[in-house]
Amino acid sequence: MSRWIRHAVTTCAAAAAACASPDYDLIVRNGTVYDGSGDPGIVADVAINADTIAAIGDLADFRGRAEIDATGLAVAPGFINMLSWANTSLIADGRGLSDIVQGVTLEVMGEGNSMGPLNEQMRQRMQERQTDIQYDVAWTTLDGYLRWLVERGVSPNVASFVGATSVYVLGYEDRAPTPDELEQMRGLVRQAMEEGAMGVSSALIYTPAFYADTDELIALAAVAGEYGGMYISHMRDEANHILDALDELVTIAREADVPAEIYHLKSSGRRNWAKLEEVIERVQFARHQGLRITADMYTYHASSTGLNATMPPWVQEGGHDAWVERLKDPEIRERVKREMNDPEGRWDNTWLSAGSPQNILLVGFRNDSLRYLTGKTLADVAEMRGTPPEETAMDLVIQDDSRVGCVFFTMSEDNIREKIAIPWVSFGSDGAAMAPEGVFLNSQPHPRGYGNFARLLGKFVREERVIPLEEAIRKLTSQPASNLGIKNRGKLEVGYFADVVAFDPTEIRDNATFEQPHQLATGMVHVFVNGVQVVNDGQHTGALPGRVVRGPGWKGTAEEESTSSETE
């Protein structure tokens, strides 16, 4: 019997009076229990009282008010989505269905941008740029948003980084902050850390984040480090200059003395696929030196962003409206077209990484009049219109008054397998938590929002055996929890919060495709969040027990954290 099983039984034996009576709220019986440590699974029972794991082991002599037979199922801690864009999808539908039916019990949001802090101009802009999902921006702080979201009712737990762009007090100006402005930015990070942010994040291929230099990022990351938080980044380049971008991230980690994580680790563009080996070697070397460098990934060979990623940052200075106006100028359009095709450009050029406009799939439009183009490639639309694809991209941005959501086929399947096997890599969908209904059907999202975690467990664990199941579970649970500094979540351990999943390892699979993404994953049988069942026999129960999970710098009280904000 493993050490953790013995510990659970010993704990129970030490309180024999409590264990003798059938007062467990729930017992999950006979499942193969994977505690999240990476150890092989062991057949055991798991007992839950209220929101807490009460006992683990042979509980044949005990009874629960409710009992579930998990024979043949894997029982594990709830999964952590390290890169979630559920920040607005949970407003539309608090169930977070596409993720919850894959076992995700914690959505970690805030890649580069977070839902707070907001000044009045940012708040107004957030209100004005809404599309299908409409809501009142009733908060100005990150804490205000998280509390507001949970009070509305959500099934998963939620957490967030504070975005470097969200504290960028210069608007969309391409200049260095003054000392006073930088201190103001550091103060906003400090406030967010005390509100429970996991750390500070950046997304450096986008404006205005692209304008920040390394010293500025070090100054912000150092504040997060003061509170035990981390720096996490969509690096400045994932393609031609990926090694330089990695060196910058390592420099920030070293100089700011913080852990650092690479968002959605990839080497983008065929000419760069072989560079992944050196990226891994450099991270390993930094870790050997004592730096805490980690990464996360999604399990697909395509990325997803907007047509803004195909155009140089200078044309986007000043924000969206300024970008759209510039694209109407014939001389500027010619310059943009030249730079889109320049392999020597010092920006992450997704146009070149895709290799062809045939590899750019149009998936999200703001205006109804253009949604008939959803699911077509940029090459298809260029041919339909009789315009060069570069000009077609610019025209679509102008006509839709948006960045236009796209899927870019830029990565190698072999690289995906190699990344999955790396011990310090965890997983994030880089997508929303959706449902195959309502407003979500107005776009054709990347299938990662519906299948990222099930795809790992089905395709790469069961079918291809890239890593064993117990290692996959570790990388979905205790590893990201440890990286984030989260206490009492990420493991099946007595006293931990009862975020628990039970799935059929022979059946779990992703069903979403690029052509038909709105298809839920299958094989996840039961999901509990804070001890409340949100998935029963594969169906959502309607329960919304999610809470805010706070980072290590939080200045709130333990009583606040343990108080449920459930909406039944």
XYZ file of C-alpha atoms in Angstrom:
568
model
C 0.000 0.000 0.000
C 1.432 3.401 -0.969
C 2.398 6.018 1.579
C -0.538 8.317 0.760
C -3.054 5.471 1.172
C -1.553 4.575 4.536
C -1.686 8.194 5.593
C -5.363 8.474 4.714
C -6.285 5.301 6.601
C -4.154 6.307 9.586
C -5.897 9.677 9.678
C -9.233 7.893 9.726
C -8.096 5.457 12.435
C -6.944 8.351 14.611
C -10.512 9.639 14.656
C -12.297 6.311 15.028
C -15.435 7.844 16.457
C -15.965 9.956 13.368
C -15.053 7.172 10.959
C -17.321 4.611 12.606
C -20.524 6.405 11.693
C -21.753 6.711 8.100
C -21.406 10.432 8.040
C -19.418 10.963 4.839
C -21.368 13.028 2.396
C -20.064 10.947 -0.491
C -17.921 7.896 -1.130
C -16.541 7.212 -4.616
C -15.868 3.482 -4.496
C -13.588 1.053 -6.297
C -11.996 3.479 -8.739
C -8.358 3.354 -9.755
C -7.132 6.351 -7.802
C -4.367 8.533 -9.247
C -3.407 11.034 -6.592
C -1.702 13.495 -8.958
C 1.853 12.746 -7.805
C 2.731 10.692 -10.871
C 2.546 7.401 -8.982
C 0.625 4.548 -10.635
C -3.037 4.256 -9.753
C -4.296 2.035 -6.938
C -7.833 0.738 -6.473
C -9.282 2.612 -3.504
C -12.245 4.579 -2.219
C -12.413 8.374 -1.856
C -14.652 10.000 0.738
C -15.806 13.614 0.667
C -17.315 15.734 3.429
C -18.655 19.133 2.383
C -15.939 20.643 0.149
C -13.047 18.525 1.415
C -11.501 15.121 0.799
C -12.095 13.293 4.090
C -10.494 9.873 3.585
C -8.804 7.727 0.942
C -8.281 3.994 1.155
C -10.296 0.860 1.879
C -13.550 2.322 3.201
C -15.649 -0.862 2.978
C -16.737 -0.488 6.623
C -18.007 3.046 6.102
C -21.035 4.493 4.353
C -21.766 7.737 2.625
C -25.011 9.615 2.293
C -24.404 9.164 -1.437
C -22.167 6.586 -3.071
C -20.817 6.188 -6.583
C -19.406 2.993 -8.016
C -16.300 3.968 -10.000
C -15.232 0.442 -10.933
C -13.195 0.620 -14.117
C -12.841 4.396 -13.895
C -9.765 6.502 -13.228
C -10.314 8.808 -10.258
C -8.059 11.867 -10.205
C -7.778 15.454 -9.019
C -9.619 18.001 -11.145
C -7.625 19.274 -14.113
C -6.086 22.757 -14.273
C -6.350 24.732 -17.510
C -3.191 26.833 -17.429
C -4.282 29.074 -20.304
C -8.001 29.727 -20.407
C -9.975 32.321 -22.323
C -13.146 31.576 -20.363
C -13.258 35.145 -19.042
C -16.239 36.143 -21.213
C -17.619 32.722 -22.166
C -18.365 32.048 -18.488
C -20.395 35.253 -18.453
C -22.579 33.876 -21.237
C -22.763 30.371 -19.764
C -21.405 29.689 -16.294
C -21.326 25.936 -16.849
C -18.069 26.145 -18.837
C -19.387 23.046 -20.543
C -16.662 22.324 -23.112
C -14.036 22.251 -20.356
C -15.997 20.834 -17.448
C -16.896 17.680 -19.411
C -13.167 17.173 -19.936
C -12.527 17.370 -16.185
C -11.296 20.965 -15.948
C -12.099 22.272 -12.468
C -9.863 25.368 -12.511
C -9.696 27.953 -15.309
C -6.559 30.120 -15.130
C -7.132 33.260 -17.208
C -5.261 36.417 -18.124
C -2.840 35.855 -21.019
C -1.328 39.304 -21.515
C -4.673 41.001 -20.888
C -6.758 40.524 -17.763
C -10.274 41.641 -16.866
C -8.806 44.195 -14.462
C -7.470 46.599 -13.475
C -9.419 48.953 -15.728
C -9.302 52.715 -15.963
C -12.387 54.494 -17.275
C -11.152 54.511 -20.874
C -10.382 50.786 -20.772
C -13.717 50.008 -19.142
C -15.579 51.978 -21.807
C -13.591 50.291 -24.569
C -14.366 46.842 -23.152
C -18.042 47.760 -23.148
C -17.990 49.096 -26.720
C -16.080 46.217 -28.318
C -18.447 43.495 -27.156
C -19.982 41.320 -29.842
C -22.244 38.335 -29.220
C -21.671 38.189 -25.466
C -23.106 41.337 -23.882
C -22.521 42.373 -20.262
C -22.161 45.418 -18.075
C -18.588 46.113 -17.046
C -19.453 46.680 -13.425
C -15.935 46.410 -11.992
C -12.580 48.177 -12.241
C -10.284 45.741 -10.408
C -9.279 42.164 -11.124
C -10.736 41.132 -7.767
C -13.967 42.895 -8.658
C -14.297 40.897 -11.861
C -13.533 37.537 -10.228
C -16.005 38.141 -7.408
C -18.666 39.352 -9.862
C -18.184 36.268 -12.025
C -18.466 33.827 -9.137
C -21.476 35.624 -7.691
C -23.230 35.111 -11.049
C -22.456 31.400 -10.741
C -19.843 29.259 -12.472
C -19.180 25.526 -12.428
C -15.353 25.600 -12.430
C -13.091 27.475 -10.095
C -11.468 30.566 -11.595
C -8.122 32.321 -11.212
C -6.218 34.923 -13.187
C -2.886 36.525 -13.852
C -2.719 40.300 -14.132
C -1.858 41.249 -17.706
C 1.093 43.496 -18.446
C -1.059 45.143 -21.113
C -3.754 45.818 -18.518
C -1.321 47.834 -16.396
C 0.271 49.570 -19.414
C -0.654 53.160 -18.569
C 0.621 54.531 -21.907
C -2.398 53.392 -23.891
C -1.146 52.287 -27.306
C 1.911 54.561 -27.493
C 5.187 53.045 -28.630
C 7.551 54.569 -26.089
C 9.242 53.760 -22.815
C 7.387 54.747 -19.648
C 8.797 57.520 -17.513
C 10.026 56.517 -14.046
C 6.757 57.778 -12.572
C 4.692 55.849 -15.132
C 6.656 52.676 -14.511
C 6.106 53.022 -10.779
C 2.395 53.490 -11.431
C 2.404 50.251 -13.451
C 4.262 48.439 -10.677
C 1.684 49.734 -8.230
C -1.133 48.237 -10.315
C 0.664 44.886 -10.350
C 1.120 45.142 -6.586
C -2.595 45.812 -6.115
C -3.554 42.851 -8.317
C -1.148 40.533 -6.510
C -2.715 41.457 -3.171
C -6.106 40.746 -4.746
C -4.929 37.231 -5.552
C -3.435 37.358 -9.046
C -1.216 34.368 -9.829
C 1.509 36.629 -11.162
C 2.062 38.940 -14.112
C 1.577 37.841 -17.708
C 2.623 39.189 -21.078
C 1.702 38.513 -24.699
C 4.548 40.149 -26.540
C 3.597 39.565 -30.175
C 0.617 41.899 -29.748
C 0.500 45.668 -29.409
C 0.986 47.484 -27.119
C 2.788 44.656 -25.271
C 5.285 44.450 -28.154
C 6.467 47.959 -27.287
C 7.663 46.953 -23.793
C 11.400 46.393 -23.464
C 13.029 43.744 -21.306
C 13.857 46.074 -18.416
C 10.224 47.157 -18.167
C 9.097 43.541 -17.983
C 11.725 42.768 -15.345
C 10.408 45.647 -13.243
C 6.845 44.314 -13.413
C 7.812 40.685 -12.861
C 9.875 41.622 -9.817
C 6.750 42.938 -8.124
C 4.981 39.632 -8.727
C 8.022 37.900 -7.260
C 7.762 39.927 -4.069
C 4.453 38.169 -3.446
C 5.554 34.695 -4.475
C 3.958 35.014 -7.914
C 5.348 34.096 -11.312
C 5.972 35.638 -14.710
C 4.237 33.895 -17.618
C 4.582 34.913 -21.234
C 3.459 34.458 -24.784
C 7.023 35.101 -25.860
C 8.037 37.882 -28.230
C 8.600 35.419 -31.061
C 7.660 31.760 -31.520
C 9.088 31.521 -35.031
C 12.236 32.854 -36.694
C 13.604 34.507 -33.534
C 12.318 32.066 -30.949
C 15.751 31.551 -29.379
C 16.170 35.282 -28.795
C 12.685 35.401 -27.295
C 13.497 32.510 -24.981
C 16.692 34.230 -23.877
C 14.596 37.279 -22.963
C 12.236 35.175 -20.842
C 15.159 33.530 -19.046
C 16.739 36.941 -18.457
C 13.495 38.230 -16.934
C 13.275 35.189 -14.650
C 16.878 35.616 -13.530
C 16.879 39.387 -13.026
C 13.439 39.555 -11.409
C 14.105 36.395 -9.368
C 10.776 34.812 -10.281
C 9.590 31.527 -11.725
C 8.735 31.944 -15.403
C 6.487 29.942 -17.699
C 6.251 29.860 -21.482
C 2.683 30.064 -22.700
C 1.785 27.441 -25.369
C 5.335 26.327 -26.096
C 5.812 25.906 -29.849
C 8.230 26.401 -32.709
C 6.094 27.956 -35.402
C 6.642 27.650 -39.151
C 8.194 24.715 -40.980
C 11.620 26.355 -41.202
C 11.650 26.589 -37.388
C 10.434 23.147 -36.369
C 13.960 21.863 -35.803
C 14.651 24.739 -33.388
C 12.494 23.082 -30.748
C 15.446 20.888 -29.765
C 17.584 23.886 -28.881
C 14.677 25.562 -27.088
C 14.348 22.499 -24.867
C 18.104 22.337 -24.283
C 18.240 26.003 -23.257
C 15.363 25.594 -20.828
C 17.010 22.491 -19.365
C 20.250 24.434 -18.921
C 18.433 27.309 -17.199
C 16.689 24.844 -14.889
C 20.033 23.200 -14.123
C 21.273 26.648 -13.078
C 18.441 26.850 -10.572
C 15.945 28.948 -12.536
C 12.332 27.810 -12.291
C 11.377 27.723 -15.977
C 8.303 25.759 -17.059
C 5.928 25.726 -20.021
C 2.427 24.767 -21.051
C 1.004 23.645 -24.396
C -2.091 22.618 -26.300
C -2.320 19.318 -28.131
C -2.943 20.513 -31.711
C -0.739 21.441 -34.673
C -2.566 24.716 -35.336
C -2.636 27.966 -33.380
C -5.421 30.528 -33.275
C -5.304 34.297 -33.160
C -6.314 37.210 -35.383
C -5.151 38.741 -38.638
C -3.374 41.353 -36.507
C -0.670 38.716 -36.025
C 0.008 38.787 -39.771
C 0.772 42.527 -39.850
C 3.709 44.507 -38.428
C 3.283 46.117 -34.996
C 3.969 49.664 -36.192
C 0.764 49.745 -38.245
C -1.230 48.941 -35.084
C 0.210 51.700 -32.883
C -2.554 53.766 -31.342
C -4.993 50.892 -31.049
C -7.597 49.192 -33.176
C -9.232 52.262 -34.706
C -5.886 53.759 -35.721
C -4.881 50.432 -37.293
C -8.072 50.230 -39.337
C -7.674 53.818 -40.583
C -4.062 53.221 -41.630
C -5.082 50.167 -43.635
C -7.221 52.427 -45.826
C -4.141 54.336 -47.017
C -2.764 52.902 -50.326
C 0.870 53.732 -49.488
C 0.634 52.144 -46.055
C -1.029 49.077 -47.551
C 1.885 48.599 -49.927
C 4.382 48.869 -47.077
C 2.397 46.426 -44.940
C 2.228 43.993 -47.856
C 6.023 44.156 -48.336
C 6.717 43.606 -44.637
C 4.281 40.707 -44.410
C 6.509 38.922 -46.926
C 9.871 39.971 -45.461
C 11.556 37.030 -43.674
C 14.040 39.388 -42.011
C 11.422 41.332 -40.075
C 11.979 41.558 -36.305
C 8.453 40.581 -35.322
C 6.600 37.282 -35.018
C 5.169 37.112 -38.536
C 2.321 34.593 -38.489
C 1.726 35.240 -42.192
C 5.075 33.673 -43.043
C 4.791 30.972 -40.367
C 1.583 29.727 -41.993
C 3.507 29.279 -45.244
C 0.434 29.888 -47.391
C -2.923 31.676 -47.161
C -4.397 28.203 -47.664
C -3.172 27.462 -44.121
C -5.117 30.387 -42.615
C -8.677 29.396 -41.710
C -11.184 32.202 -41.019
C -13.230 31.305 -37.933
C -14.583 34.425 -36.196
C -16.281 37.565 -37.503
C -17.839 40.473 -35.655
C -20.408 41.352 -38.325
C -23.231 39.099 -39.464
C -22.720 40.165 -43.075
C -19.306 38.448 -43.195
C -20.102 35.284 -41.281
C -20.803 33.399 -44.490
C -17.013 33.342 -44.885
C -16.580 31.354 -41.658
C -14.785 28.094 -42.347
C -13.163 29.314 -45.559
C -9.431 29.846 -45.914
C -7.929 33.230 -46.648
C -6.866 31.785 -50.012
C -10.496 30.851 -50.739
C -11.733 34.368 -50.008
C -8.915 35.970 -51.994
C -9.863 33.851 -54.980
C -13.572 34.661 -54.549
C -12.789 38.380 -54.526
C -10.011 38.393 -57.077
C -7.642 40.243 -54.742
C -4.157 39.296 -53.471
C -4.405 37.478 -50.132
C -2.434 40.178 -48.292
C -4.913 42.828 -49.450
C -7.798 40.492 -48.703
C -6.571 40.235 -45.103
C -6.430 44.034 -44.799
C -9.862 44.430 -46.380
C -11.412 41.917 -43.981
C -10.019 43.786 -40.972
C -11.527 47.031 -42.284
C -14.877 45.529 -43.236
C -15.355 43.547 -40.037
C -13.898 46.283 -37.847
C -12.121 43.517 -35.949
C -8.933 41.533 -35.988
C -10.906 38.585 -37.521
C -10.398 35.279 -35.705
C -8.269 32.728 -37.552
C -6.696 29.308 -37.190
C -3.096 29.047 -38.436
C -1.668 25.659 -39.379
C 1.962 26.261 -38.444
C 3.196 23.390 -36.254
C 4.571 19.863 -36.403
C 2.749 16.820 -34.987
C 6.125 15.290 -34.102
C 6.962 18.386 -32.074
C 3.667 18.024 -30.211
C 4.571 14.495 -29.119
C 8.019 15.630 -28.047
C 6.609 18.467 -25.939
C 4.038 16.228 -24.259
C 6.860 14.007 -23.009
C 8.757 16.879 -21.337
C 8.350 16.612 -17.529
C 8.097 20.388 -16.950
C 5.312 20.998 -19.500
C 1.663 21.239 -18.413
C -1.442 21.994 -20.499
C -3.732 24.882 -21.400
C -6.460 25.084 -24.015
C -5.829 28.705 -25.048
C -9.563 28.703 -25.687
C -12.903 29.625 -24.211
C -15.135 27.299 -22.188
C -18.131 27.037 -24.497
C -21.262 25.064 -25.245
C -22.465 23.756 -28.631
C -25.449 26.101 -28.542
C -26.532 29.748 -28.460
C -24.112 32.573 -29.147
C -21.176 30.184 -29.362
C -22.452 28.873 -32.699
C -21.817 32.265 -34.325
C -18.143 31.368 -34.725
C -16.133 28.298 -35.648
C -13.491 28.156 -32.920
C -10.322 26.139 -32.762
C -11.274 22.619 -31.544
C -8.837 22.946 -28.640
C -11.609 24.669 -26.680
C -13.606 21.442 -26.810
C -10.933 18.764 -26.840
C -7.507 19.788 -25.561
C -7.473 17.651 -22.392
C -9.471 14.707 -23.700
C -7.164 14.632 -26.730
C -4.168 14.263 -24.424
C -5.742 11.354 -22.532
C -7.256 9.638 -25.587
C -4.980 10.166 -28.570
C -1.606 10.693 -26.930
C -1.889 8.552 -23.781
C -4.189 5.662 -24.694
C -3.638 5.363 -28.450
C -0.056 6.521 -28.994
C 1.357 5.908 -25.485
C 3.514 9.018 -25.563
C 3.384 9.152 -21.751
C 1.670 6.901 -19.182
C -1.674 7.910 -17.719
C -0.285 8.659 -14.260
C 2.227 11.108 -15.757
C -0.451 12.835 -17.824
C -2.568 13.264 -14.707
C 0.398 14.732 -12.800
C 0.927 17.251 -15.603
C -2.773 18.176 -15.495
C -3.006 18.559 -11.718
C -0.234 18.760 -9.134
C 2.378 20.197 -11.486
C 0.438 23.322 -12.506
C -0.859 23.727 -8.937
C 2.726 23.676 -7.668
C 3.916 26.091 -10.357
C 1.149 28.512 -9.418
C 1.735 28.184 -5.682
C -1.838 27.003 -5.097
C -2.422 25.295 -1.749
C -4.763 22.370 -1.109
C -5.656 21.732 -4.725
C -4.112 19.600 -7.444
C -3.891 16.331 -5.496
C -6.150 13.716 -4.018
C -5.059 14.098 -0.438
C -6.944 14.238 2.840
C -7.707 17.851 3.716
C -7.519 19.068 0.118
C -10.484 20.671 -1.612
C -12.647 18.044 -3.276
C -12.029 18.846 -6.933
C -12.331 15.274 -8.210
C -12.898 13.664 -11.608
C -13.715 10.109 -12.656
C -13.309 9.094 -16.287
C -13.116 5.989 -18.415
C -9.506 5.771 -19.665
C -10.596 3.367 -22.424
C -13.207 5.775 -23.779
C -12.196 9.369 -23.118
C -11.697 11.193 -26.403
C -11.982 14.506 -28.190
C -14.670 14.752 -30.860
C -14.224 18.329 -32.072
C -12.609 18.882 -35.473
C -11.461 21.975 -37.346
C -14.421 21.535 -39.683
C -16.960 20.831 -36.904
C -15.536 22.130 -33.620
C -18.761 22.383 -31.598
C -18.660 18.813 -30.322
C -18.195 17.957 -26.664
C -15.560 15.481 -25.567
C -16.785 12.168 -24.155
C -15.594 9.673 -21.553
C -15.611 11.951 -18.489
C -18.207 10.332 -16.219
C -18.231 12.341 -12.970
C -16.823 15.749 -11.975
C -16.903 17.358 -8.530
C -15.925 20.967 -7.793
C -15.509 21.857 -4.133
C -17.359 18.644 -3.280
C -20.381 19.456 -5.457
C -21.177 17.182 -8.391
C -21.283 19.159 -11.642
C -21.110 16.197 -14.050
C -23.042 12.987 -13.388
C -22.843 10.115 -15.880
C -21.437 12.532 -18.448
C -24.240 15.096 -18.079
C -24.027 18.514 -16.462
C -26.065 18.695 -13.259
C -26.709 22.438 -13.365
C -24.604 23.061 -10.258
C -22.442 26.199 -10.187
C -20.119 25.766 -7.164
C -16.993 27.428 -8.585
C -14.920 29.754 -6.420
C -12.126 32.234 -6.881
C -8.738 30.595 -6.373
C -6.207 33.141 -5.157
C -2.490 33.450 -5.734
C 0.145 33.444 -2.977
C 0.116 37.220 -2.492
C -3.547 37.431 -1.573
C -4.289 39.637 1.421
C -7.734 38.185 2.113
C -8.649 35.746 4.856
C -8.775 31.966 4.977
C -12.445 32.270 5.927
C -13.150 34.109 2.657
C -11.385 31.417 0.632
C -13.263 28.564 2.274
C -16.666 30.226 1.915
C -18.497 28.866 -1.101
C -20.129 31.197 -3.601
C -22.464 28.583 -5.004
C -25.512 29.155 -7.116
C -27.693 26.091 -7.399
